[in-house]
């Protein structure tokens, strides 16, 4: 359950994050961030047990924050929890727009027998890999463009009304906004298995593509190269920002572990889940980066959503987008429900005070998703900003402060423990600041 819940959209940006950090430093950062976030999550799980003389069996982590920090802890934990939820919903909207666009494009081209060749620079052959960054002018490219279609006018009209950023994000409103207004999204919870199926299929896709493309690696430790990035890059905080959200489950881990029949196995199960998540991220990130065909392309071509490096007419990528589209369309109302419960219950004492309140909240959330899909459809950027922001509170600051305060009250706080946990807090702060500097 924890693995399935933690594995989300961040997996699509891990190869891009490794590119930003460098291959060697990327692998090291995934391992270190996995260990660090696991420790902080362990501190969250144990936070209720160190409160004396009070029954905390029904408490969530915001309740623990309220106990230690009063109303500030209560409201700040709500704020950062909302940032994580709304940030995830914004990423979902951008990705759903992307997947819906590519799915519609695949179907239209297939039905109308439209052949578009070399519009996006890429490799040749049946397992084509493309470089959208070069086509958009962000990277140099000198290849000619050849376009052939039976009906140029029809295709041009389709391109006008089926645009990834200008039209498709608005089409999703008609489907998803009514779902968000349902009083209980329990129906969509039944499709949770789609998340596991999607991740397993992505691993299969990565494996098959790598088997056909082969390994393309050269090690340049600190210098730039036409086709390869250095092993260590100053942009590495962009990966740590993505990983903060990729390993983020701290605001709901207590709830998830409450379902364990044997509560004494919570730490073991949590460790196993983090190990599996880290292994999945490492496998997908390393394989995609290593097999990316450079030359003729550059590793800089790796997109924030690695599926964008495969053309819309690629069958395996088409199936992956269909899986992920339906999975996200079922998870999105659940995230909206969690946001509604946390926010409206806090302000009005009721998760559904009226249709007007719920509709106003949902319009604001949907509007944020549409705006980002329209003007800033960069999932890597959204993930790292929201991850570093909510992670500062839930991953680095609150678990460490609560542990230090509990030790101090018990007279057991030592200098090594104090220094270690202050260092964790400073790491979280540096992680957030670095997102806005790089």
Coordinates of C-alpha atoms in Angstrom, one line a residue:
X1 CA 0.0 0.0 0.0
X2 CA 2.8 2.5 0.9
X3 CA 4.7 1.7 -2.3
X4 CA 1.6 2.1 -4.4
X5 CA 0.7 5.4 -2.7
X6 CA 4.2 6.9 -2.9
X7 CA 4.8 5.9 -6.5
X8 CA 3.4 8.7 -8.5
X9 CA 4.0 11.2 -11.3
X10 CA 7.5 11.9 -10.0
X11 CA 8.8 8.7 -11.7
X12 CA 8.3 10.4 -15.1
X13 CA 10.8 13.2 -14.1
X14 CA 13.5 11.1 -12.4
X15 CA 15.5 10.7 -15.7
X16 CA 15.4 14.4 -16.3
X17 CA 16.5 15.0 -12.7
X18 CA 19.5 12.7 -13.2
X19 CA 20.4 14.6 -16.3
X20 CA 20.3 17.9 -14.3
X21 CA 22.5 16.4 -11.6
X22 CA 24.8 14.3 -13.6
X23 CA 24.7 10.5 -13.9
X24 CA 27.0 9.7 -10.9
X25 CA 25.8 12.4 -8.6
X26 CA 22.2 11.6 -9.6
X27 CA 22.5 8.0 -8.4
X28 CA 24.2 9.1 -5.2
X29 CA 21.4 11.7 -4.5
X30 CA 18.6 9.1 -5.0
X31 CA 20.3 6.8 -2.5
X32 CA 21.0 9.6 0.0
X33 CA 17.6 11.3 -0.3
X34 CA 15.9 7.9 0.1
X35 CA 17.7 7.2 3.3
X36 CA 17.2 10.8 4.7
X37 CA 13.4 10.9 3.9
X38 CA 13.0 7.4 5.3
X39 CA 14.6 8.5 8.6
X40 CA 12.4 11.6 8.8
X41 CA 9.3 9.4 8.0
X42 CA 10.3 7.1 10.8
X43 CA 10.4 10.1 13.1
X44 CA 6.9 10.9 12.0
X45 CA 5.6 7.4 12.7
X46 CA 7.2 7.5 16.2
X47 CA 6.0 11.0 17.0
X48 CA 2.8 10.0 18.6
X49 CA 4.4 7.4 20.9
X50 CA 6.7 9.9 22.5
X51 CA 3.9 12.0 23.9
X52 CA 3.3 10.9 27.5
X53 CA 0.0 10.5 29.4
X54 CA -2.2 11.1 26.4
X55 CA -4.1 8.7 24.2
X56 CA -2.8 9.5 20.7
X57 CA -4.1 6.4 19.0
X58 CA -6.4 8.4 16.8
X59 CA -4.1 11.3 16.1
X60 CA -2.7 12.3 12.7
X61 CA 0.6 14.1 12.3
X62 CA -1.1 17.6 12.2
X63 CA -2.5 16.7 15.7
X64 CA 1.0 16.1 16.9
X65 CA 2.2 19.4 15.4
X66 CA -0.7 21.1 17.2
X67 CA 0.3 19.5 20.5
X68 CA 3.9 20.8 20.2
X69 CA 3.4 24.1 18.4
X70 CA -0.1 25.1 19.2
X71 CA -2.3 26.9 16.6
X72 CA 0.8 27.8 14.6
X73 CA 1.6 24.1 14.1
X74 CA -2.0 23.3 13.3
X75 CA -2.4 26.0 10.6
X76 CA 1.1 25.7 9.2
X77 CA 0.7 21.9 8.8
X78 CA -2.6 22.5 7.0
X79 CA -0.9 25.1 4.7
X80 CA 1.9 22.8 3.7
X81 CA -0.4 19.8 3.4
X82 CA -2.5 21.8 1.0
X83 CA 0.6 22.8 -1.0
X84 CA 1.5 19.2 -1.4
X85 CA -2.1 18.2 -2.5
X86 CA -2.7 21.1 -4.8
X87 CA 0.8 20.8 -6.2
X88 CA 0.1 17.1 -7.0
X89 CA -3.2 18.0 -8.6
X90 CA -1.6 20.7 -10.8
X91 CA 1.0 18.2 -12.0
X92 CA -1.8 15.7 -12.7
X93 CA -3.6 18.3 -14.8
X94 CA -0.5 19.1 -16.8
X95 CA 0.2 15.4 -17.4
X96 CA -3.4 14.6 -18.2
X97 CA -3.4 17.4 -20.8
X98 CA -0.2 15.9 -22.2
X99 CA -1.5 12.3 -22.3
X100 CA -4.9 13.3 -23.8
X101 CA -3.2 15.4 -26.4
X102 CA -0.9 12.7 -27.6
X103 CA -3.7 10.1 -27.4
X104 CA -5.9 12.2 -29.6
X105 CA -3.1 12.9 -32.0
X106 CA -2.3 9.2 -32.3
X107 CA -5.9 8.4 -33.1
X108 CA -6.4 11.2 -35.6
X109 CA -3.2 10.4 -37.5
X110 CA -4.1 6.7 -37.6
X111 CA -7.7 7.2 -38.7
X112 CA -6.8 9.8 -41.4
X113 CA -3.6 7.9 -42.5
X114 CA -1.5 11.0 -41.9
X115 CA 2.2 10.7 -42.1
X116 CA 4.4 13.2 -40.3
X117 CA 8.1 12.6 -40.6
X118 CA 10.9 14.5 -39.0
X119 CA 8.8 17.3 -37.6
X120 CA 10.5 16.7 -34.3
X121 CA 14.3 15.8 -34.5
X122 CA 15.1 12.3 -33.5
X123 CA 16.6 9.0 -34.4
X124 CA 15.5 6.8 -37.2
X125 CA 14.0 3.3 -37.1
X126 CA 11.1 1.6 -35.4
X127 CA 12.3 2.6 -31.9
X128 CA 12.5 6.3 -32.6
X129 CA 13.5 8.7 -29.9
X130 CA 12.8 12.4 -30.4
X131 CA 14.2 15.7 -29.0
X132 CA 11.3 18.1 -28.5
X133 CA 13.7 20.6 -27.0
X134 CA 15.5 20.9 -30.3
X135 CA 12.3 21.3 -32.3
X136 CA 11.2 24.2 -30.0
X137 CA 14.5 26.0 -30.4
X138 CA 15.9 25.3 -27.0
X139 CA 18.7 23.1 -28.5
X140 CA 20.4 23.5 -31.8
X141 CA 19.3 21.3 -34.7
X142 CA 19.9 21.5 -38.4
X143 CA 17.8 18.7 -39.9
X144 CA 15.2 19.5 -42.6
X145 CA 11.5 19.0 -41.9
X146 CA 9.4 16.9 -44.2
X147 CA 5.6 16.9 -43.9
X148 CA 3.2 14.8 -45.9
X149 CA -0.6 14.5 -45.4
X150 CA -3.6 13.7 -47.5
X151 CA -5.6 16.6 -46.2
X152 CA -3.4 19.6 -45.2
X153 CA -6.5 21.8 -44.4
X154 CA -8.1 19.2 -42.1
X155 CA -4.8 18.6 -40.3
X156 CA -4.3 22.3 -39.8
X157 CA -7.8 22.6 -38.3
X158 CA -7.2 19.7 -36.0
X159 CA -3.9 21.3 -34.9
X160 CA -5.8 24.5 -34.1
X161 CA -8.5 22.8 -32.0
X162 CA -6.4 20.1 -30.5
X163 CA -3.5 22.0 -29.0
X164 CA -1.6 20.7 -26.0
X165 CA -1.5 24.0 -24.1
X166 CA -4.2 26.2 -25.6
X167 CA -7.2 23.9 -25.9
X168 CA -6.8 20.4 -24.4
X169 CA -6.4 21.6 -20.8
X170 CA -9.8 23.3 -21.0
X171 CA -11.5 20.1 -22.4
X172 CA -10.6 18.2 -19.2
X173 CA -12.8 20.6 -17.2
X174 CA -16.0 19.1 -18.6
X175 CA -15.0 15.7 -17.3
X176 CA -13.1 16.3 -14.0
X177 CA -15.0 19.3 -12.5
X178 CA -18.2 17.3 -12.0
X179 CA -16.2 14.5 -10.4
X180 CA -14.6 16.9 -7.9
X181 CA -18.1 18.0 -6.7
X182 CA -19.2 14.5 -5.6
X183 CA -19.7 14.2 -1.9
X184 CA -17.8 10.9 -1.7
X185 CA -15.2 9.7 -4.3
X186 CA -15.2 6.2 -2.9
X187 CA -16.1 4.9 -6.4
X188 CA -12.8 6.0 -7.8
X189 CA -10.8 4.4 -4.9
X190 CA -11.7 1.0 -6.5
X191 CA -9.4 1.9 -9.4
X192 CA -6.4 2.2 -7.2
X193 CA -4.9 -0.9 -8.8
X194 CA -4.4 1.1 -12.0
X195 CA -1.5 2.8 -10.2
X196 CA 0.3 -0.4 -9.7
X197 CA -0.4 -1.6 -13.3
X198 CA 0.8 1.8 -14.7
X199 CA 4.1 1.6 -12.8
X200 CA 4.7 -2.0 -13.7
X201 CA 4.0 -1.2 -17.4
X202 CA 6.4 1.8 -17.3
X203 CA 9.1 -0.5 -16.0
X204 CA 8.4 -3.0 -18.8
X205 CA 8.4 -0.1 -21.4
X206 CA 11.8 1.2 -20.1
X207 CA 13.2 -2.4 -20.2
X208 CA 12.1 -3.1 -23.7
X209 CA 13.2 0.3 -25.1
X210 CA 16.6 -0.1 -23.4
X211 CA 17.0 -3.6 -24.9
X212 CA 16.5 -2.1 -28.4
X213 CA 18.4 1.1 -28.0
X214 CA 21.4 -0.3 -26.1
X215 CA 23.6 1.6 -23.6
X216 CA 25.1 5.0 -24.5
X217 CA 27.4 6.3 -21.8
X218 CA 30.6 8.2 -21.7
X219 CA 32.0 9.6 -18.4
X220 CA 33.0 13.3 -18.4
X221 CA 33.4 14.2 -14.8
X222 CA 33.3 18.0 -14.8
X223 CA 33.4 19.1 -18.5
X224 CA 30.7 19.7 -21.0
X225 CA 30.4 17.5 -24.1
X226 CA 28.3 17.8 -27.2
X227 CA 26.3 14.6 -26.5
X228 CA 26.9 14.0 -22.8
X229 CA 26.5 15.9 -19.5
X230 CA 29.1 16.0 -16.7
X231 CA 28.9 13.4 -14.0
X232 CA 28.5 16.2 -11.4
X233 CA 26.5 19.4 -12.2
X234 CA 25.7 22.5 -10.2
X235 CA 22.0 22.0 -11.1
X236 CA 21.8 18.9 -8.8
X237 CA 19.3 20.7 -6.4
X238 CA 16.7 20.3 -9.1
X239 CA 16.9 16.6 -8.6
X240 CA 16.7 16.9 -4.8
X241 CA 13.6 19.0 -5.2
X242 CA 12.0 16.3 -7.3
X243 CA 13.1 13.6 -4.9
X244 CA 11.6 15.4 -1.9
X245 CA 8.2 14.9 -3.5
X246 CA 9.0 11.5 -5.0
X247 CA 9.7 10.2 -1.5
X248 CA 7.0 12.2 0.2
X249 CA 4.4 10.3 2.2
X250 CA 4.9 12.0 5.6
X251 CA 1.6 13.7 5.8
X252 CA -0.4 10.5 5.5
X253 CA 2.0 7.7 6.6
X254 CA 0.3 7.4 10.1
X255 CA -3.1 6.8 8.4
X256 CA -1.7 4.2 6.0
X257 CA 0.1 2.3 8.8
X258 CA -3.0 2.2 11.0
X259 CA -4.3 -0.5 8.7
X260 CA -1.5 -2.8 9.6
X261 CA -2.7 -5.9 11.5
X262 CA 0.7 -6.1 13.3
X263 CA 1.6 -2.6 14.4
X264 CA 5.0 -3.8 15.6
X265 CA 6.0 -4.3 12.0
X266 CA 5.4 -0.7 11.0
X267 CA 9.0 0.3 10.8
X268 CA 10.0 -2.9 8.9
X269 CA 7.2 -2.4 6.4
X270 CA 8.0 1.3 6.0
X271 CA 11.7 0.5 5.3
X272 CA 10.8 -2.2 2.7
X273 CA 8.4 0.3 1.0
X274 CA 11.1 2.9 0.8
X275 CA 13.6 0.4 -0.5
X276 CA 11.2 -0.7 -3.3
X277 CA 10.4 2.9 -4.2
X278 CA 14.1 3.9 -4.3
X279 CA 14.9 0.8 -6.4
X280 CA 12.1 1.6 -8.9
X281 CA 13.3 5.2 -9.2
X282 CA 16.9 4.1 -9.7
X283 CA 16.0 1.5 -12.3
X284 CA 13.8 3.8 -14.4
X285 CA 16.1 6.8 -14.1
X286 CA 19.3 5.0 -14.8
X287 CA 18.0 2.9 -17.6
X288 CA 16.4 5.8 -19.4
X289 CA 19.4 8.0 -19.0
X290 CA 21.9 5.3 -20.0
X291 CA 20.0 4.1 -23.1
X292 CA 19.1 7.5 -24.4
X293 CA 20.8 7.5 -27.9
X294 CA 23.6 10.0 -27.7
X295 CA 24.9 10.4 -30.3
X296 CA 23.0 11.3 -32.5
X297 CA 21.0 13.1 -29.9
X298 CA 22.3 14.8 -26.8
X299 CA 21.5 13.8 -23.2
X300 CA 20.2 17.3 -22.8
X301 CA 17.2 16.2 -24.9
X302 CA 15.8 14.1 -22.0
X303 CA 12.5 15.7 -21.2
X304 CA 10.9 16.5 -17.8
X305 CA 8.3 13.8 -18.8
X306 CA 10.5 11.0 -20.4
X307 CA 7.5 9.7 -22.3
X308 CA 7.7 13.0 -24.4
X309 CA 11.0 11.5 -25.8
X310 CA 8.9 9.0 -27.7
X311 CA 6.8 10.1 -30.6
X312 CA 3.0 10.0 -30.3
X313 CA 2.8 7.2 -32.9
X314 CA 4.9 4.9 -30.7
X315 CA 2.6 2.0 -29.7
X316 CA 4.1 1.2 -26.3
X317 CA 4.2 4.9 -25.3
X318 CA 0.6 5.2 -26.5
X319 CA -0.5 2.4 -24.2
X320 CA 1.5 3.9 -21.3
X321 CA -0.2 7.2 -21.8
X322 CA -3.7 5.6 -21.9
X323 CA -2.9 3.7 -18.6
X324 CA -1.6 6.8 -16.9
X325 CA -4.5 9.0 -18.2
X326 CA -7.1 6.8 -16.8
X327 CA -5.2 6.3 -13.5
X328 CA -4.8 10.0 -13.0
X329 CA -8.5 10.7 -13.9
X330 CA -9.4 8.3 -11.0
X331 CA -6.8 9.6 -8.5
X332 CA -7.5 13.3 -9.2
X333 CA -11.0 13.3 -7.6
X334 CA -9.5 11.5 -4.5
X335 CA -6.8 14.2 -4.1
X336 CA -9.5 16.9 -4.5
X337 CA -11.5 15.1 -1.8
X338 CA -8.6 15.1 0.6
X339 CA -7.9 18.8 -0.1
X340 CA -11.6 19.6 0.5
X341 CA -11.8 17.6 3.7
X342 CA -8.7 19.2 5.2
X343 CA -9.5 22.7 4.2
X344 CA -13.3 23.0 4.6
X345 CA -13.5 20.9 7.7
X346 CA -10.8 23.2 9.3
X347 CA -12.7 26.4 8.4
X348 CA -16.4 25.3 8.6
X349 CA -16.3 22.1 10.6
X350 CA -17.9 20.2 7.7
X351 CA -16.2 18.7 4.6
X352 CA -19.3 19.6 2.5
X353 CA -20.8 22.8 4.0
X354 CA -22.6 23.5 0.7
X355 CA -22.3 23.1 -3.0
X356 CA -21.3 26.7 -3.3
X357 CA -18.3 26.3 -1.0
X358 CA -17.2 23.1 -2.6
X359 CA -17.6 24.5 -6.2
X360 CA -15.6 27.6 -5.3
X361 CA -12.8 25.6 -3.9
X362 CA -12.8 23.2 -6.9
X363 CA -12.9 26.0 -9.4
X364 CA -9.8 27.5 -7.7
X365 CA -7.9 24.2 -7.9
X366 CA -9.0 23.5 -11.4
X367 CA -8.1 27.0 -12.5
X368 CA -4.6 26.6 -11.1
X369 CA -4.2 23.4 -13.0
X370 CA -5.4 24.9 -16.3
X371 CA -3.3 28.0 -15.8
X372 CA -0.1 25.9 -15.3
X373 CA -0.9 23.6 -18.2
X374 CA -1.5 26.7 -20.3
X375 CA 1.5 28.9 -19.3
X376 CA 4.0 26.7 -17.4
X377 CA 3.6 23.0 -18.5
X378 CA 6.9 22.0 -16.9
X379 CA 6.2 19.1 -14.5
X380 CA 9.8 18.9 -13.3
X381 CA 9.7 22.5 -12.2
X382 CA 6.2 22.2 -10.5
X383 CA 7.3 19.0 -8.7
X384 CA 10.6 20.4 -7.4
X385 CA 9.0 23.7 -6.2
X386 CA 6.1 22.1 -4.5
X387 CA 8.2 19.2 -3.2
X388 CA 10.8 21.4 -1.7
X389 CA 8.2 23.7 -0.1
X390 CA 6.0 21.1 1.6
X391 CA 9.0 18.9 2.3
X392 CA 10.6 21.7 4.3
X393 CA 7.9 21.4 6.8
X394 CA 6.7 17.7 6.8
X395 CA 10.0 16.0 5.9
X396 CA 12.8 18.1 7.5
X397 CA 11.6 20.7 10.1
X398 CA 8.6 19.3 12.0
X399 CA 9.9 15.7 12.5
X400 CA 13.3 16.9 13.7
X401 CA 12.0 19.7 15.9
X402 CA 9.4 17.4 17.5
X403 CA 12.0 14.8 18.2
X404 CA 14.4 17.3 19.7
X405 CA 11.7 18.8 21.9
X406 CA 10.6 15.4 23.2
X407 CA 14.2 14.5 24.1
X408 CA 14.7 17.8 25.8
X409 CA 11.6 17.4 27.9
X410 CA 12.7 13.9 28.9
X411 CA 16.2 15.2 29.7
X412 CA 17.8 13.0 27.1
X413 CA 18.8 15.5 24.4
X414 CA 22.5 15.1 23.5
X415 CA 24.8 17.3 21.5
X416 CA 25.2 14.8 18.7
X417 CA 21.4 14.4 18.3
X418 CA 21.0 18.2 18.5
X419 CA 23.6 18.9 15.8
X420 CA 22.4 16.1 13.5
X421 CA 18.8 17.2 13.5
X422 CA 19.7 20.9 13.1
X423 CA 21.7 19.8 10.1
X424 CA 18.7 18.0 8.7
X425 CA 16.6 21.2 9.1
X426 CA 19.3 23.3 7.3
X427 CA 19.4 20.8 4.5
X428 CA 15.7 21.2 4.0
X429 CA 16.0 25.0 4.0
X430 CA 18.9 24.9 1.6
X431 CA 17.0 22.6 -0.7
X432 CA 14.1 25.1 -0.9
X433 CA 16.3 28.1 -1.4
X434 CA 18.3 26.3 -4.2
X435 CA 15.1 25.7 -6.2
X436 CA 14.7 29.5 -6.8
X437 CA 18.4 30.1 -7.5
X438 CA 19.0 27.4 -10.1

